[in-house]
């Protein structure tokens, strides 16, 4: 069975590690720093087969040069010459095989223009979406437009409910507090916030989430609901799903 574990990095990043049956080589996603990965490989004796990169930000790519030098993994990432060390540049519709599974590449611009996500359909389905979709929230728009991010989340919403969602940051508590403002009446979200507060007190990750969970609690995936549109309308234009998304994203930035 494929397991996926988080390696905490920096303040609130997760580097995701995939491994088959807890033995053999691993694949890591977005190693923003090398040391947590090196420590993991030394502790477990595993090799590093491949690295997946979602976008050019330093906290997702900073460990790449050191890990390439030490372990010579195959590096798959966006078609962006600004990222040094990509062996296989991929984009929308590309497919590759790793760890005995297929991975489909989705272009998910918004947070950055080069942002891609990796979807592996299976049991369970896995979505590595980095800074596009978080538990309870979505990424900031550094380079892309609200339309682009809204479209990426709309595509994610069409995936199976039990798809595991591996965002790259532990932002859940602050996201769910914003979600309370954006959609005051949501008992599923309130129960999740309580559960996640307990997890964080024990220093446990609140990720991965699932698509079904995000569809139920994440205001950025619920912008077609009247209750979310009503909250957003008090902050700016919110006459349809996209304008509501745009207003929510700007509101979250100053929340
Ligand atoms: Zn980023």
XYZ file of N, CA, C and O in Angstrom, residues 42-114:
292
model
N 17.928 9.120 5.954
C 18.953 8.474 6.796
C 18.312 7.620 7.880
O 18.787 6.539 8.202
N 17.197 8.103 8.401
C 16.510 7.371 9.471
C 15.907 6.070 8.953
O 15.912 5.048 9.637
N 15.393 6.090 7.717
C 14.666 4.928 7.200
C 15.510 4.068 6.260
O 15.128 2.949 5.944
N 16.627 4.601 5.798
C 17.454 3.858 4.847
C 16.883 3.838 3.437
O 17.368 3.102 2.572
N 15.836 4.624 3.185
C 15.217 4.649 1.852
C 16.041 5.493 0.887
O 16.833 6.338 1.310
N 15.849 5.241 -0.395
C 16.449 6.079 -1.429
C 15.435 7.094 -1.932
O 14.238 6.967 -1.664
N 15.942 8.083 -2.663
C 15.049 9.118 -3.202
C 14.908 8.912 -4.707
O 15.828 9.183 -5.475
N 13.741 8.389 -5.115
C 13.519 8.044 -6.514
C 13.190 9.277 -7.356
O 13.681 9.431 -8.466
N 12.342 10.134 -6.834
C 11.886 11.281 -7.631
C 11.426 12.414 -6.727
O 11.126 12.212 -5.549
N 11.400 13.598 -7.328
C 10.878 14.794 -6.655
C 9.822 15.402 -7.568
O 10.037 15.536 -8.781
N 8.686 15.760 -6.982
C 7.660 16.504 -7.716
C 7.666 17.944 -7.211
O 7.710 18.171 -6.002
N 7.611 18.887 -8.154
C 7.588 20.317 -7.818
C 6.288 20.913 -8.371
O 5.929 20.661 -9.523
N 5.612 21.711 -7.537
C 4.344 22.303 -7.986
C 4.473 23.721 -8.524
O 3.688 24.131 -9.375
N 5.402 24.508 -7.961
C 5.556 25.896 -8.428
C 6.880 26.458 -7.940
O 7.565 25.835 -7.134
N 7.215 27.652 -8.421
C 8.591 28.130 -8.289
C 8.966 28.704 -6.926
O 10.136 28.979 -6.684
N 8.011 28.873 -6.016
C 8.358 29.532 -4.744
C 9.455 28.781 -3.988
O 9.467 27.547 -3.947
N 10.305 29.588 -3.346
C 11.481 29.064 -2.653
C 11.122 28.043 -1.562
O 11.853 27.070 -1.357
N 9.999 28.262 -0.895
C 9.649 27.324 0.184
C 9.123 25.990 -0.363
O 8.738 25.102 0.409
N 9.129 25.829 -1.691
C 8.778 24.554 -2.328
C 9.939 23.964 -3.126
O 9.900 22.800 -3.516
N 10.940 24.780 -3.402
C 12.044 24.346 -4.282
C 13.428 24.471 -3.636
O 14.404 23.995 -4.207
N 13.497 25.091 -2.453
C 14.801 25.441 -1.861
C 15.725 24.255 -1.596
O 16.945 24.424 -1.539
N 15.162 23.051 -1.427
C 15.997 21.889 -1.130
C 16.419 21.112 -2.364
O 17.168 20.126 -2.284
N 15.949 21.552 -3.525
C 16.122 20.778 -4.757
C 17.589 20.553 -5.138
O 18.004 19.412 -5.414
N 18.370 21.630 -5.130
C 19.769 21.515 -5.577
C 20.546 20.535 -4.708
O 21.243 19.639 -5.221
N 20.398 20.647 -3.407
C 21.123 19.778 -2.469
C 20.679 18.311 -2.619
O 21.512 17.388 -2.648
N 19.388 18.085 -2.759
C 18.882 16.709 -2.879
C 19.290 16.079 -4.199
O 19.606 14.886 -4.267
N 19.326 16.888 -5.269
C 19.774 16.369 -6.575
C 21.230 15.945 -6.507
O 21.626 14.917 -7.043
N 22.029 16.780 -5.869
C 23.465 16.505 -5.774
C 23.708 15.212 -4.992
O 24.510 14.371 -5.377
N 22.992 15.036 -3.887
C 23.222 13.866 -3.037
C 22.640 12.575 -3.589
O 23.226 11.516 -3.454
N 21.421 12.644 -4.177
C 20.682 11.403 -4.483
C 20.343 11.224 -5.960
O 19.848 10.170 -6.333
N 20.569 12.246 -6.783
C 20.254 12.180 -8.217
C 18.847 11.662 -8.525
O 18.675 10.753 -9.353
N 17.798 12.177 -7.877
C 16.423 11.753 -8.201
C 15.976 12.349 -9.530
O 16.594 13.280 -10.036
N 14.918 11.766 -10.095
C 14.291 12.322 -11.295
C 13.344 13.432 -10.833
O 12.485 13.192 -9.975
N 13.495 14.635 -11.414
C 12.703 15.775 -10.937
C 11.665 16.176 -11.991
O 12.018 16.502 -13.130
N 10.397 16.132 -11.588
C 9.284 16.489 -12.472
C 8.635 17.760 -11.939
O 8.336 17.848 -10.743
N 8.437 18.744 -12.813
C 7.848 19.994 -12.336
C 7.362 20.855 -13.486
O 7.333 20.424 -14.644
N 6.962 22.093 -13.168
C 6.381 22.961 -14.193
C 7.397 23.361 -15.257
O 8.603 23.324 -15.021
N 6.870 23.738 -16.407
C 7.704 24.200 -17.520
C 8.057 25.670 -17.254
O 7.491 26.569 -17.857
N 8.966 25.873 -16.308
C 9.356 27.227 -15.909
C 10.873 27.266 -15.747
O 11.412 26.699 -14.790
N 11.570 27.920 -16.695
C 13.043 27.936 -16.658
C 13.604 28.572 -15.388
O 14.776 28.381 -15.077
N 12.771 29.287 -14.654
C 13.237 29.902 -13.400
C 13.532 28.849 -12.331
O 14.219 29.137 -11.359
N 12.999 27.637 -12.514
C 13.261 26.569 -11.536
C 14.429 25.725 -12.048
O 14.295 25.000 -13.029
N 15.576 25.822 -11.377
C 16.749 25.056 -11.796
C 16.617 23.610 -11.338
O 16.235 23.356 -10.199
N 16.902 22.674 -12.248
C 16.969 21.273 -11.840
C 15.792 20.405 -12.235
O 15.726 19.238 -11.856
N 14.854 20.946 -13.020
C 13.733 20.118 -13.498
C 14.246 19.215 -14.637
O 14.819 19.697 -15.608
N 14.030 17.909 -14.516
C 14.418 16.973 -15.582
C 13.294 16.780 -16.584
O 13.536 16.501 -17.752
N 12.073 16.827 -16.094
C 10.911 16.556 -16.946
C 9.876 17.644 -16.691
O 9.231 17.660 -15.638
N 9.766 18.574 -17.653
C 8.783 19.657 -17.517
C 7.427 19.156 -17.974
O 7.299 18.552 -19.047
N 6.401 19.375 -17.160
C 5.061 18.875 -17.473
C 4.025 19.986 -17.341
O 4.264 21.002 -16.696
N 2.887 19.758 -17.971
C 1.780 20.718 -17.914
C 0.463 19.994 -18.072
O 0.418 18.753 -18.115
N -0.594 20.768 -18.182
C -1.964 20.254 -18.293
C -2.072 19.050 -19.232
O -1.621 19.114 -20.379
N -2.648 17.979 -18.719
C -2.917 16.805 -19.537
C -1.780 15.804 -19.603
O -1.974 14.698 -20.111
N -0.610 16.164 -19.092
C 0.492 15.198 -19.097
C 0.254 14.126 -18.043
O -0.433 14.353 -17.043
N 0.824 12.954 -18.288
C 0.638 11.831 -17.385
C 1.967 11.114 -17.240
O 2.713 10.982 -18.197
N 2.296 10.695 -16.025
C 3.506 9.897 -15.823
C 3.215 8.827 -14.773
O 2.173 8.854 -14.112
N 4.149 7.894 -14.641
C 3.968 6.780 -13.714
C 5.081 6.804 -12.669
O 6.262 6.935 -12.998
N 4.675 6.682 -11.406
C 5.619 6.636 -10.291
C 5.015 5.770 -9.199
O 3.798 5.793 -9.010
N 5.827 5.052 -8.464
C 5.342 4.247 -7.333
C 4.215 3.313 -7.762
O 3.278 3.064 -7.001
N 4.261 2.849 -8.992
C 3.226 1.931 -9.478
C 1.878 2.581 -9.718
O 0.855 1.898 -9.820
N 1.848 3.917 -9.784
C 0.576 4.612 -10.005
C 0.725 5.633 -11.108
O 1.821 6.124 -11.352
N -0.413 5.954 -11.753
C -0.430 7.046 -12.716
C -0.636 8.370 -12.003
O -1.401 8.448 -11.043
N 0.028 9.397 -12.498
C -0.195 10.758 -12.015
C -0.574 11.630 -13.206
O 0.127 11.645 -14.221
N -1.679 12.351 -13.063
C -2.116 13.294 -14.089
C -1.788 14.700 -13.632
O -1.971 15.042 -12.460
N -1.306 15.515 -14.576
C -0.921 16.882 -14.263
C -2.090 17.806 -14.602
O -2.661 17.741 -15.690
N -2.435 18.658 -13.649
C -3.447 19.690 -13.879
C -2.764 21.051 -13.773
O -2.049 21.300 -12.801
N -2.970 21.904 -14.771
C -2.511 23.286 -14.648
C -3.477 23.999 -13.706
O -4.683 24.013 -13.952
N -2.941 24.539 -12.618
C -3.804 25.208 -11.627
C -3.231 26.582 -11.278
O -2.832 26.833 -10.143
N -3.160 27.485 -12.275
C -2.618 28.817 -12.008
C -3.552 29.606 -11.093
O -4.739 29.294 -10.999
N -2.984 30.618 -10.469
C -3.769 31.434 -9.547
C -2.831 31.965 -8.479
O -2.503 33.138 -8.436
N -2.351 31.060 -7.637
C -1.335 31.415 -6.633
C -0.068 31.915 -7.338
O 0.455 32.971 -7.030
N 0.403 31.130 -8.300
C 1.431 31.570 -9.259
C 0.939 31.149 -10.642
O 0.032 30.315 -10.749
N 1.582 31.673 -11.677
C 1.145 31.290 -13.032
C 1.647 29.902 -13.414
O 1.055 29.235 -14.267
N 2.761 29.461 -12.792
C 3.319 28.152 -13.165
C 2.769 27.011 -12.310
O 3.186 25.865 -12.466
